[in-house]
PDB file of N, CA and C in Angstrom:
ATOM      1  N   HIS A 757     111.733  95.803 104.957  1.00 66.00           N
ATOM      2  CA  HIS A 757     112.900  96.062 104.154  1.00 66.00           C
ATOM      3  C   HIS A 757     112.419  96.707 102.871  1.00 66.00           C
ATOM      4  N   GLY A 758     113.246  97.476 102.222  1.00 71.00           N
ATOM      5  CA  GLY A 758     112.836  98.172 101.010  1.00 71.00           C
ATOM      6  C   GLY A 758     113.626  97.733  99.792  1.00 71.00           C
ATOM      7  N   ASP A 759     112.967  97.730  98.653  1.00 66.00           N
ATOM      8  CA  ASP A 759     113.607  97.368  97.393  1.00 66.00           C
ATOM      9  C   ASP A 759     113.438  98.515  96.413  1.00 66.00           C
ATOM     10  N   GLU A 760     114.514  98.894  95.775  1.00 70.00           N
ATOM     11  CA  GLU A 760     114.492 100.035  94.860  1.00 70.00           C
ATOM     12  C   GLU A 760     114.173  99.660  93.424  1.00 70.00           C
ATOM     13  N   GLU A 761     114.211  98.379  93.105  1.00 75.00           N
ATOM     14  CA  GLU A 761     114.092  97.961  91.719  1.00 75.00           C
ATOM     15  C   GLU A 761     112.709  97.433  91.335  1.00 75.00           C
ATOM     16  N   HIS A 762     112.090  96.636  92.197  1.00 72.00           N
ATOM     17  CA  HIS A 762     110.847  95.955  91.841  1.00 72.00           C
ATOM     18  C   HIS A 762     109.629  96.725  92.331  1.00 72.00           C
ATOM     19  N   GLN A 763     108.502  96.552  91.620  1.00 72.00           N
ATOM     20  CA  GLN A 763     107.281  97.285  91.946  1.00 72.00           C
ATOM     21  C   GLN A 763     106.248  96.376  92.594  1.00 72.00           C
ATOM     22  N   TYR A 764     106.692  95.452  93.415  1.00 74.00           N
ATOM     23  CA  TYR A 764     105.759  94.575  94.102  1.00 74.00           C
ATOM     24  C   TYR A 764     106.352  94.137  95.433  1.00 74.00           C
ATOM     25  N   VAL A 765     105.504  93.535  96.260  1.00 78.00           N
ATOM     26  CA  VAL A 765     105.888  93.034  97.576  1.00 78.00           C
ATOM     27  C   VAL A 765     106.262  91.564  97.431  1.00 78.00           C
ATOM     28  N   TRP A 766     107.289  91.139  98.162  1.00 82.00           N
ATOM     29  CA  TRP A 766     107.563  89.710  98.250  1.00 82.00           C
ATOM     30  C   TRP A 766     108.183  89.398  99.601  1.00 82.00           C
ATOM     31  N   LEU A 767     108.210  88.111  99.930  1.00 86.00           N
ATOM     32  CA  LEU A 767     108.763  87.671 101.205  1.00 86.00           C
ATOM     33  C   LEU A 767     110.083  86.949 100.968  1.00 86.00           C
ATOM     34  N   VAL A 768     111.081  87.292 101.760  1.00 87.00           N
ATOM     35  CA  VAL A 768     112.351  86.576 101.747  1.00 87.00           C
ATOM     36  C   VAL A 768     112.227  85.478 102.798  1.00 87.00           C
ATOM     37  N   GLN A 769     112.355  84.257 102.357  1.00 88.00           N
ATOM     38  CA  GLN A 769     112.241  83.098 103.237  1.00 88.00           C
ATOM     39  C   GLN A 769     113.637  82.668 103.691  1.00 88.00           C
ATOM     40  N   PRO A 770     113.735  82.007 104.832  1.00 91.00           N
ATOM     41  CA  PRO A 770     115.038  81.484 105.253  1.00 91.00           C
ATOM     42  C   PRO A 770     115.470  80.326 104.350  1.00 91.00           C
ATOM     43  N   HIS A 771     116.749  80.024 104.368  1.00 89.00           N
ATOM     44  CA  HIS A 771     117.258  78.891 103.607  1.00 89.00           C
ATOM     45  C   HIS A 771     116.603  77.623 104.154  1.00 89.00           C
ATOM     46  N   PRO A 772     116.123  76.740 103.285  1.00 90.00           N
ATOM     47  CA  PRO A 772     115.413  75.536 103.751  1.00 90.00           C
ATOM     48  C   PRO A 772     116.216  74.685 104.741  1.00 90.00           C
ATOM     49  N   ASP A 773     117.529  74.728 104.666  1.00 91.00           N
ATOM     50  CA  ASP A 773     118.350  73.910 105.580  1.00 91.00           C
ATOM     51  C   ASP A 773     118.221  74.316 107.036  1.00 91.00           C
ATOM     52  N   VAL A 774     117.782  75.538 107.327  1.00 92.00           N
ATOM     53  CA  VAL A 774     117.696  75.989 108.714  1.00 92.00           C
ATOM     54  C   VAL A 774     116.274  75.934 109.264  1.00 92.00           C
ATOM     55  N   VAL A 775     115.316  75.558 108.422  1.00 94.00           N
ATOM     56  CA  VAL A 775     113.921  75.480 108.852  1.00 94.00           C
ATOM     57  C   VAL A 775     113.634  74.059 109.323  1.00 94.00           C
ATOM     58  N   VAL A 776     113.204  73.921 110.583  1.00 95.00           N
ATOM     59  CA  VAL A 776     112.871  72.591 111.098  1.00 95.00           C
ATOM     60  C   VAL A 776     111.600  72.095 110.412  1.00 95.00           C
ATOM     61  N   PRO A 777     111.482  70.785 110.211  1.00 96.00           N
ATOM     62  CA  PRO A 777     110.353  70.235 109.442  1.00 96.00           C
ATOM     63  C   PRO A 777     108.972  70.673 109.928  1.00 96.00           C
ATOM     64  N   GLU A 778     108.788  70.779 111.240  1.00 94.00           N
ATOM     65  CA  GLU A 778     107.456  71.160 111.726  1.00 94.00           C
ATOM     66  C   GLU A 778     107.125  72.627 111.468  1.00 94.00           C
ATOM     67  N   VAL A 779     108.106  73.438 111.140  1.00 92.00           N
ATOM     68  CA  VAL A 779     107.883  74.863 110.869  1.00 92.00           C
ATOM     69  C   VAL A 779     107.691  75.122 109.368  1.00 92.00           C
ATOM     70  N   ALA A 780     108.171  74.235 108.526  1.00 94.00           N
ATOM     71  CA  ALA A 780     108.077  74.443 107.071  1.00 94.00           C
ATOM     72  C   ALA A 780     106.645  74.728 106.602  1.00 94.00           C
ATOM     73  N   PRO A 781     105.637  74.001 107.086  1.00 92.00           N
ATOM     74  CA  PRO A 781     104.267  74.333 106.646  1.00 92.00           C
ATOM     75  C   PRO A 781     103.819  75.736 107.085  1.00 92.00           C
ATOM     76  N   LEU A 782     104.293  76.189 108.234  1.00 89.00           N
ATOM     77  CA  LEU A 782     103.943  77.536 108.691  1.00 89.00           C
ATOM     78  C   LEU A 782     104.567  78.591 107.787  1.00 89.00           C
ATOM     79  N   GLN A 783     105.796  78.345 107.347  1.00 89.00           N
ATOM     80  CA  GLN A 783     106.453  79.273 106.410  1.00 89.00           C
ATOM     81  C   GLN A 783     105.608  79.398 105.145  1.00 89.00           C
ATOM     82  N   GLU A 784     105.121  78.271 104.633  1.00 90.00           N
ATOM     83  CA  GLU A 784     104.303  78.292 103.418  1.00 90.00           C
ATOM     84  C   GLU A 784     102.974  79.004 103.666  1.00 90.00           C
ATOM     85  N   GLN A 785     102.387  78.803 104.843  1.00 87.00           N
ATOM     86  CA  GLN A 785     101.135  79.493 105.166  1.00 87.00           C
ATOM     87  C   GLN A 785     101.322  81.003 105.183  1.00 87.00           C
ATOM     88  N   LEU A 786     102.425  81.463 105.732  1.00 85.00           N
ATOM     89  CA  LEU A 786     102.696  82.901 105.754  1.00 85.00           C
ATOM     90  C   LEU A 786     102.794  83.450 104.335  1.00 85.00           C
ATOM     91  N   GLU A 787     103.496  82.730 103.485  1.00 87.00           N
ATOM     92  CA  GLU A 787     103.624  83.176 102.095  1.00 87.00           C
ATOM     93  C   GLU A 787     102.274  83.140 101.387  1.00 87.00           C
ATOM     94  N   SER A 788     101.499  82.090 101.611  1.00 88.00           N
ATOM     95  CA  SER A 788     100.178  81.980 100.981  1.00 88.00           C
ATOM     96  C   SER A 788      99.269  83.117 101.406  1.00 88.00           C
ATOM     97  N   PHE A 789      99.310  83.465 102.676  1.00 84.00           N
ATOM     98  CA  PHE A 789      98.487  84.557 103.192  1.00 84.00           C
ATOM     99  C   PHE A 789      98.784  85.841 102.422  1.00 84.00           C
ATOM    100  N   ALA A 790     100.048  86.173 102.296  1.00 83.00           N
ATOM    101  CA  ALA A 790     100.429  87.402 101.579  1.00 83.00           C
ATOM    102  C   ALA A 790     100.088  87.299 100.101  1.00 83.00           C
ATOM    103  N   ARG A 791     100.381  86.171  99.491  1.00 85.00           N
ATOM    104  CA  ARG A 791     100.141  85.982  98.060  1.00 85.00           C
ATOM    105  C   ARG A 791      98.650  86.089  97.743  1.00 85.00           C
ATOM    106  N   ASP A 792      97.805  85.504  98.595  1.00 85.00           N
ATOM    107  CA  ASP A 792      96.367  85.474  98.334  1.00 85.00           C
ATOM    108  C   ASP A 792      95.667  86.790  98.673  1.00 85.00           C
ATOM    109  N   ARG A 793      96.263  87.590  99.526  1.00 80.00           N
ATOM    110  CA  ARG A 793      95.592  88.781 100.027  1.00 80.00           C
ATOM    111  C   ARG A 793      95.966  90.057  99.275  1.00 80.00           C
ATOM    112  N   TYR A 794      97.123  90.072  98.631  1.00 77.00           N
ATOM    113  CA  TYR A 794      97.615  91.323  98.043  1.00 77.00           C
ATOM    114  C   TYR A 794      97.851  91.213  96.550  1.00 77.00           C
ATOM    115  N   ALA A 795      97.162  92.096  95.822  1.00 73.00           N
ATOM    116  CA  ALA A 795      97.406  92.173  94.382  1.00 73.00           C
ATOM    117  C   ALA A 795      98.835  92.625  94.116  1.00 73.00           C
ATOM    118  N   GLU A 796      99.438  93.326  95.096  1.00 77.00           N
ATOM    119  CA  GLU A 796     100.799  93.843  94.944  1.00 77.00           C
ATOM    120  C   GLU A 796     101.863  92.770  95.134  1.00 77.00           C
ATOM    121  N   TYR A 797     101.455  91.564  95.504  1.00 82.00           N
ATOM    122  CA  TYR A 797     102.415  90.506  95.803  1.00 82.00           C
ATOM    123  C   TYR A 797     103.007  89.941  94.516  1.00 82.00           C
ATOM    124  N   GLY A 798     104.304  89.703  94.523  1.00 81.00           N
ATOM    125  CA  GLY A 798     104.977  89.097  93.385  1.00 81.00           C
ATOM    126  C   GLY A 798     105.979  88.068  93.868  1.00 81.00           C
ATOM    127  N   PRO A 799     106.514  87.291  92.973  1.00 80.00           N
ATOM    128  CA  PRO A 799     107.483  86.266  93.369  1.00 80.00           C
ATOM    129  C   PRO A 799     108.831  86.887  93.740  1.00 80.00           C
ATOM    130  N   ALA A 800     109.554  86.223  94.622  1.00 79.00           N
ATOM    131  CA  ALA A 800     110.900  86.685  94.968  1.00 79.00           C
ATOM    132  C   ALA A 800     111.772  86.619  93.724  1.00 79.00           C
ATOM    133  N   PRO A 801     112.515  87.663  93.445  1.00 79.00           N
ATOM    134  CA  PRO A 801     113.431  87.616  92.300  1.00 79.00           C
ATOM    135  C   PRO A 801     114.461  86.508  92.501  1.00 79.00           C
ATOM    136  N   GLU A 802     114.934  85.931  91.424  1.00 73.00           N
ATOM    137  CA  GLU A 802     115.937  84.855  91.518  1.00 73.00           C
ATOM    138  C   GLU A 802     117.143  85.288  92.336  1.00 73.00           C
ATOM    139  N   SER A 803     117.513  86.552  92.226  1.00 64.00           N
ATOM    140  CA  SER A 803     118.678  87.048  92.961  1.00 64.00           C
ATOM    141  C   SER A 803     118.416  87.121  94.458  1.00 64.00           C
ATOM    142  N   ASP A 804     117.153  86.993  94.871  1.00 58.00           N
ATOM    143  CA  ASP A 804     116.799  87.107  96.282  1.00 58.00           C
ATOM    144  C   ASP A 804     116.445  85.760  96.909  1.00 58.00           C
ATOM    145  N   LYS A 805     116.553  84.682  96.146  1.00 59.00           N
ATOM    146  CA  LYS A 805     116.267  83.355  96.691  1.00 59.00           C
ATOM    147  C   LYS A 805     117.407  82.971  97.631  1.00 59.00           C
ATOM    148  N   PRO A 806     117.068  82.325  98.755  1.00 53.00           N
ATOM    149  CA  PRO A 806     118.110  81.984  99.725  1.00 53.00           C
ATOM    150  C   PRO A 806     119.114  80.984  99.168  1.00 53.00           C
ATOM    151  N   SER A 807     120.362  81.182  99.518  1.00 55.00           N
ATOM    152  CA  SER A 807     121.413  80.244  99.137  1.00 55.00           C
ATOM    153  C   SER A 807     122.292  80.001 100.354  1.00 55.00           C
ATOM    154  N   PRO A 808     123.063  78.915 100.370  1.00 54.00           N
ATOM    155  CA  PRO A 808     123.938  78.660 101.512  1.00 54.00           C
ATOM    156  C   PRO A 808     124.911  79.798 101.784  1.00 54.00           C
ATOM    157  N   ALA A 809     125.257  80.550 100.765  1.00 55.00           N
ATOM    158  CA  ALA A 809     126.193  81.675 100.934  1.00 55.00           C
ATOM    159  C   ALA A 809     125.577  82.799 101.768  1.00 55.00           C
ATOM    160  N   ASP A 810     124.234  82.815 101.869  1.00 54.00           N
ATOM    161  CA  ASP A 810     123.540  83.866 102.614  1.00 54.00           C
ATOM    162  C   ASP A 810     123.330  83.497 104.080  1.00 54.00           C
ATOM    163  N   SER A 811     124.036  82.520 104.575  1.00 55.00           N
ATOM    164  CA  SER A 811     123.748  81.986 105.909  1.00 55.00           C
ATOM    165  C   SER A 811     123.905  83.009 107.030  1.00 55.00           C
ATOM    166  N   GLY A 812     124.461  84.165 106.751  1.00 62.00           N
ATOM    167  CA  GLY A 812     124.602  85.182 107.775  1.00 62.00           C
ATOM    168  C   GLY A 812     123.377  86.078 107.899  1.00 62.00           C
ATOM    169  N   MET A 813     122.350  85.819 107.118  1.00 82.00           N
ATOM    170  CA  MET A 813     121.159  86.661 107.142  1.00 82.00           C
ATOM    171  C   MET A 813     120.359  86.433 108.420  1.00 82.00           C
ATOM    172  N   ALA A 814     119.789  87.507 108.961  1.00 90.00           N
ATOM    173  CA  ALA A 814     118.996  87.420 110.188  1.00 90.00           C
ATOM    174  C   ALA A 814     117.809  86.479 110.031  1.00 90.00           C
ATOM    175  N   VAL A 815     117.198  86.434 108.855  1.00 91.00           N
ATOM    176  CA  VAL A 815     116.046  85.554 108.634  1.00 91.00           C
ATOM    177  C   VAL A 815     116.439  84.096 108.876  1.00 91.00           C
ATOM    178  N   ASP A 816     117.653  83.729 108.493  1.00 91.00           N
ATOM    179  CA  ASP A 816     118.148  82.367 108.736  1.00 91.00           C
ATOM    180  C   ASP A 816     118.438  82.142 110.212  1.00 91.00           C
ATOM    181  N   TYR A 817     119.053  83.121 110.841  1.00 92.00           N
ATOM    182  CA  TYR A 817     119.404  82.982 112.252  1.00 92.00           C
ATOM    183  C   TYR A 817     118.157  82.794 113.120  1.00 92.00           C
ATOM    184  N   VAL A 818     117.141  83.600 112.878  1.00 93.00           N
ATOM    185  CA  VAL A 818     115.912  83.505 113.672  1.00 93.00           C
ATOM    186  C   VAL A 818     115.264  82.136 113.474  1.00 93.00           C
ATOM    187  N   ALA A 819     115.164  81.670 112.234  1.00 94.00           N
ATOM    188  CA  ALA A 819     114.565  80.357 111.970  1.00 94.00           C
ATOM    189  C   ALA A 819     115.351  79.249 112.658  1.00 94.00           C
ATOM    190  N   TRP A 820     116.675  79.333 112.617  1.00 93.00           N
ATOM    191  CA  TRP A 820     117.523  78.305 113.221  1.00 93.00           C
ATOM    192  C   TRP A 820     117.512  78.384 114.746  1.00 93.00           C
ATOM    193  N   LYS A 821     117.742  79.558 115.286  1.00 94.00           N
ATOM    194  CA  LYS A 821     117.889  79.744 116.731  1.00 94.00           C
ATOM    195  C   LYS A 821     116.593  79.475 117.493  1.00 94.00           C
ATOM    196  N   TYR A 822     115.477  80.016 116.982  1.00 95.00           N
ATOM    197  CA  TYR A 822     114.215  79.959 117.718  1.00 95.00           C
ATOM    198  C   TYR A 822     113.250  78.905 117.195  1.00 95.00           C
ATOM    199  N   LYS A 823     113.626  78.224 116.112  1.00 94.00           N
ATOM    200  CA  LYS A 823     112.786  77.153 115.545  1.00 94.00           C
ATOM    201  C   LYS A 823     111.359  77.650 115.307  1.00 94.00           C
ATOM    202  N   CYS A 824     111.272  78.817 114.660  1.00 90.00           N
ATOM    203  CA  CYS A 824     109.976  79.437 114.407  1.00 90.00           C
ATOM    204  C   CYS A 824     109.958  79.981 112.981  1.00 90.00           C
ATOM    205  N   PRO A 825     108.771  80.335 112.484  1.00 89.00           N
ATOM    206  CA  PRO A 825     108.717  80.971 111.162  1.00 89.00           C
ATOM    207  C   PRO A 825     109.512  82.273 111.173  1.00 89.00           C
ATOM    208  N   SER A 826     110.115  82.569 110.052  1.00 90.00           N
ATOM    209  CA  SER A 826     110.937  83.761 109.922  1.00 90.00           C
ATOM    210  C   SER A 826     110.848  84.244 108.481  1.00 90.00           C
ATOM    211  N   LEU A 827     110.728  85.539 108.300  1.00 87.00           N
ATOM    212  CA  LEU A 827     110.687  86.083 106.941  1.00 87.00           C
ATOM    213  C   LEU A 827     111.050  87.554 106.964  1.00 87.00           C
ATOM    214  N   ILE A 828     111.381  88.048 105.812  1.00 87.00           N
ATOM    215  CA  ILE A 828     111.613  89.474 105.607  1.00 87.00           C
ATOM    216  C   ILE A 828     110.591  89.926 104.578  1.00 87.00           C
ATOM    217  N   VAL A 829     109.867  90.983 104.887  1.00 84.00           N
ATOM    218  CA  VAL A 829     108.919  91.556 103.937  1.00 84.00           C
ATOM    219  C   VAL A 829     109.667  92.610 103.133  1.00 84.00           C
ATOM    220  N   GLU A 830     109.730  92.420 101.841  1.00 83.00           N
ATOM    221  CA  GLU A 830     110.356  93.392 100.940  1.00 83.00           C
ATOM    222  C   GLU A 830     109.259  94.275 100.358  1.00 83.00           C
ATOM    223  N   LEU A 831     109.319  95.548 100.671  1.00 77.00           N
ATOM    224  CA  LEU A 831     108.361  96.516 100.144  1.00 77.00           C
ATOM    225  C   LEU A 831     109.051  97.393  99.109  1.00 77.00           C
ATOM    226  N   PRO A 832     108.343  97.737  98.047  1.00 73.00           N
ATOM    227  CA  PRO A 832     108.959  98.579  97.018  1.00 73.00           C
ATOM    228  C   PRO A 832     109.025 100.038  97.431  1.00 73.00           C
ATOM    229  N   PHE A 833     110.067 100.715  96.957  1.00 69.00           N
ATOM    230  CA  PHE A 833     110.140 102.163  97.110  1.00 69.00           C
ATOM    231  C   PHE A 833     109.286 102.830  96.037  1.00 69.00           C
ATOM    232  N   LYS A 834     109.068 102.133  94.924  1.00 66.00           N
ATOM    233  CA  LYS A 834     108.282 102.657  93.816  1.00 66.00           C
ATOM    234  C   LYS A 834     106.798 102.412  94.078  1.00 66.00           C
ATOM    235  N   ASP A 835     105.936 103.093  93.302  1.00 65.00           N
ATOM    236  CA  ASP A 835     104.517 102.763  93.348  1.00 65.00           C
ATOM    237  C   ASP A 835     104.358 101.316  92.911  1.00 65.00           C
ATOM    238  N   THR A 836     103.448 100.622  93.548  1.00 64.00           N
ATOM    239  CA  THR A 836     103.253  99.214  93.206  1.00 64.00           C
ATOM    240  C   THR A 836     102.318  99.060  92.024  1.00 64.00           C
ATOM    241  N   ILE A 837     102.431  97.927  91.364  1.00 63.00           N
ATOM    242  CA  ILE A 837     101.582  97.607  90.221  1.00 63.00           C
ATOM    243  C   ILE A 837     100.994  96.225  90.472  1.00 63.00           C
ATOM    244  N   ALA A 838      99.683  96.104  90.332  1.00 61.00           N
ATOM    245  CA  ALA A 838      99.000  94.829  90.532  1.00 61.00           C
ATOM    246  C   ALA A 838      99.255  93.905  89.345  1.00 61.00           C
ATOM    247  N   ALA A 839      98.931  92.647  89.529  1.00 59.00           N
ATOM    248  CA  ALA A 839      99.118  91.664  88.463  1.00 59.00           C
ATOM    249  C   ALA A 839      98.353  92.052  87.203  1.00 59.00           C
ATOM    250  N   ASN A 840      97.214  92.746  87.351  1.00 65.00           N
ATOM    251  CA  ASN A 840      96.431  93.158  86.183  1.00 65.00           C
ATOM    252  C   ASN A 840      96.926  94.464  85.567  1.00 65.00           C
ATOM    253  N   GLY A 841      98.022  95.026  86.095  1.00 66.00           N
ATOM    254  CA  GLY A 841      98.615  96.239  85.544  1.00 66.00           C
ATOM    255  C   GLY A 841      98.141  97.528  86.180  1.00 66.00           C
ATOM    256  N   ALA A 842      97.115  97.447  87.043  1.00 65.00           N
ATOM    257  CA  ALA A 842      96.606  98.650  87.696  1.00 65.00           C
ATOM    258  C   ALA A 842      97.527  99.049  88.852  1.00 65.00           C
ATOM    259  N   PHE A 843      97.635 100.344  89.101  1.00 63.00           N
ATOM    260  CA  PHE A 843      98.422 100.821  90.237  1.00 63.00           C
ATOM    261  C   PHE A 843      97.662 100.528  91.526  1.00 63.00           C
ATOM    262  N   ASP A 844      98.376 100.074  92.513  1.00 61.00           N
ATOM    263  CA  ASP A 844      97.804  99.792  93.818  1.00 61.00           C
ATOM    264  C   ASP A 844      98.383 100.759  94.834  1.00 61.00           C
ATOM    265  N   SER A 845      97.823 100.778  96.009  1.00 58.00           N
ATOM    266  CA  SER A 845      98.261 101.735  97.009  1.00 58.00           C
ATOM    267  C   SER A 845      98.948 101.068  98.177  1.00 58.00           C
ATOM    268  N   LEU A 846     100.253 101.210  98.237  1.00 64.00           N
ATOM    269  CA  LEU A 846     100.995 100.880  99.440  1.00 64.00           C
ATOM    270  C   LEU A 846     101.630 102.172  99.932  1.00 64.00           C
ATOM    271  N   GLN A 847     100.871 103.254  99.786  1.00 66.00           N
ATOM    272  CA  GLN A 847     101.311 104.520 100.341  1.00 66.00           C
ATOM    273  C   GLN A 847     101.058 104.461 101.849  1.00 66.00           C
ATOM    274  N   VAL A 848     100.970 105.578 102.520  1.00 71.00           N
ATOM    275  CA  VAL A 848     100.883 105.602 103.984  1.00 71.00           C
ATOM    276  C   VAL A 848      99.730 104.736 104.495  1.00 71.00           C
ATOM    277  N   ALA A 849      98.524 104.972 104.043  1.00 73.00           N
ATOM    278  CA  ALA A 849      97.367 104.213 104.531  1.00 73.00           C
ATOM    279  C   ALA A 849      97.506 102.734 104.185  1.00 73.00           C
ATOM    280  N   GLY A 850      98.004 102.449 102.991  1.00 74.00           N
ATOM    281  CA  GLY A 850      98.187 101.061 102.584  1.00 74.00           C
ATOM    282  C   GLY A 850      99.234 100.345 103.424  1.00 74.00           C
ATOM    283  N   CYS A 851     100.303 101.045 103.787  1.00 76.00           N
ATOM    284  CA  CYS A 851     101.343 100.447 104.625  1.00 76.00           C
ATOM    285  C   CYS A 851     100.839 100.193 106.042  1.00 76.00           C
ATOM    286  N   VAL A 852     100.028 101.096 106.566  1.00 83.00           N
ATOM    287  CA  VAL A 852      99.438 100.897 107.891  1.00 83.00           C
ATOM    288  C   VAL A 852      98.528  99.665 107.847  1.00 83.00           C
ATOM    289  N   ALA A 853      97.718  99.549 106.804  1.00 81.00           N
ATOM    290  CA  ALA A 853      96.835  98.382 106.666  1.00 81.00           C
ATOM    291  C   ALA A 853      97.666  97.109 106.518  1.00 81.00           C
ATOM    292  N   TYR A 854      98.758  97.180 105.772  1.00 79.00           N
ATOM    293  CA  TYR A 854      99.617  96.003 105.598  1.00 79.00           C
ATOM    294  C   TYR A 854     100.209  95.570 106.947  1.00 79.00           C
ATOM    295  N   GLY A 855     100.640  96.525 107.756  1.00 84.00           N
ATOM    296  CA  GLY A 855     101.162  96.207 109.089  1.00 84.00           C
ATOM    297  C   GLY A 855     100.121  95.513 109.949  1.00 84.00           C
ATOM    298  N   ARG A 856      98.891  96.016 109.911  1.00 87.00           N
ATOM    299  CA  ARG A 856      97.812  95.370 110.666  1.00 87.00           C
ATOM    300  C   ARG A 856      97.560  93.964 110.134  1.00 87.00           C
ATOM    301  N   ASP A 857      97.573  93.823 108.828  1.00 84.00           N
ATOM    302  CA  ASP A 857      97.359  92.506 108.234  1.00 84.00           C
ATOM    303  C   ASP A 857      98.471  91.527 108.614  1.00 84.00           C
ATOM    304  N   CYS A 858      99.694  92.035 108.766  1.00 82.00           N
ATOM    305  CA  CYS A 858     100.795  91.155 109.184  1.00 82.00           C
ATOM    306  C   CYS A 858     100.532  90.587 110.574  1.00 82.00           C
ATOM    307  N   VAL A 859      99.990  91.411 111.469  1.00 88.00           N
ATOM    308  CA  VAL A 859      99.633  90.913 112.809  1.00 88.00           C
ATOM    309  C   VAL A 859      98.542  89.857 112.680  1.00 88.00           C
ATOM    310  N   ASP A 860      97.524  90.125 111.856  1.00 86.00           N
ATOM    311  CA  ASP A 860      96.459  89.135 111.631  1.00 86.00           C
ATOM    312  C   ASP A 860      97.017  87.860 111.017  1.00 86.00           C
ATOM    313  N   MET A 861      97.938  88.017 110.071  1.00 81.00           N
ATOM    314  CA  MET A 861      98.543  86.870 109.411  1.00 81.00           C
ATOM    315  C   MET A 861      99.272  85.996 110.431  1.00 81.00           C
ATOM    316  N   ILE A 862     100.072  86.604 111.279  1.00 82.00           N
ATOM    317  CA  ILE A 862     100.822  85.847 112.279  1.00 82.00           C
ATOM    318  C   ILE A 862      99.863  85.152 113.241  1.00 82.00           C
ATOM    319  N   ALA A 863      98.844  85.866 113.684  1.00 85.00           N
ATOM    320  CA  ALA A 863      97.864  85.269 114.607  1.00 85.00           C
ATOM    321  C   ALA A 863      97.147  84.097 113.952  1.00 85.00           C
ATOM    322  N   GLN A 864      96.740  84.277 112.695  1.00 80.00           N
ATOM    323  CA  GLN A 864      96.014  83.214 111.983  1.00 80.00           C
ATOM    324  C   GLN A 864      96.887  81.971 111.818  1.00 80.00           C
ATOM    325  N   VAL A 865      98.136  82.162 111.445  1.00 75.00           N
ATOM    326  CA  VAL A 865      99.038  81.029 111.223  1.00 75.00           C
ATOM    327  C   VAL A 865      99.430  80.370 112.538  1.00 75.00           C
ATOM    328  N   MET A 866      99.748  81.164 113.547  1.00 74.00           N
ATOM    329  CA  MET A 866     100.224  80.601 114.800  1.00 74.00           C
ATOM    330  C   MET A 866      99.114  80.008 115.666  1.00 74.00           C
ATOM    331  N   LEU A 867      97.912  80.581 115.572  1.00 80.00           N
ATOM    332  CA  LEU A 867      96.825  80.095 116.403  1.00 80.00           C
ATOM    333  C   LEU A 867      95.931  79.097 115.660  1.00 80.00           C
ATOM    334  N   GLY A 868      96.171  78.976 114.361  1.00 69.00           N
ATOM    335  CA  GLY A 868      95.389  78.011 113.580  1.00 69.00           C
ATOM    336  C   GLY A 868      94.125  78.583 113.184  1.00 69.00           C
TER     337      GLY A 868
END
């Protein structure tokens, strides 16, 4: 998914009410993986935090229906900026690497 306002990557998590208890730690592991691996990672804006009013979101449906981890990756349309203020690269090569890392992230979390 793309964001036009923020210059960093973040994950949209499902509303906690739809996440089964045994999946909650996996959701946190997915977020930790992204947070620890990418200087471009930032916190979800307050306006993007899940609320009961958002219950029609696909991220909630997948978590509820399939009882599995679910998230939306928000990527910026703007150039990204690292926590230290330096510009980072999520251009074409960076996005391809991020996609590969997402597969590694899922494998690491799901396979232990």
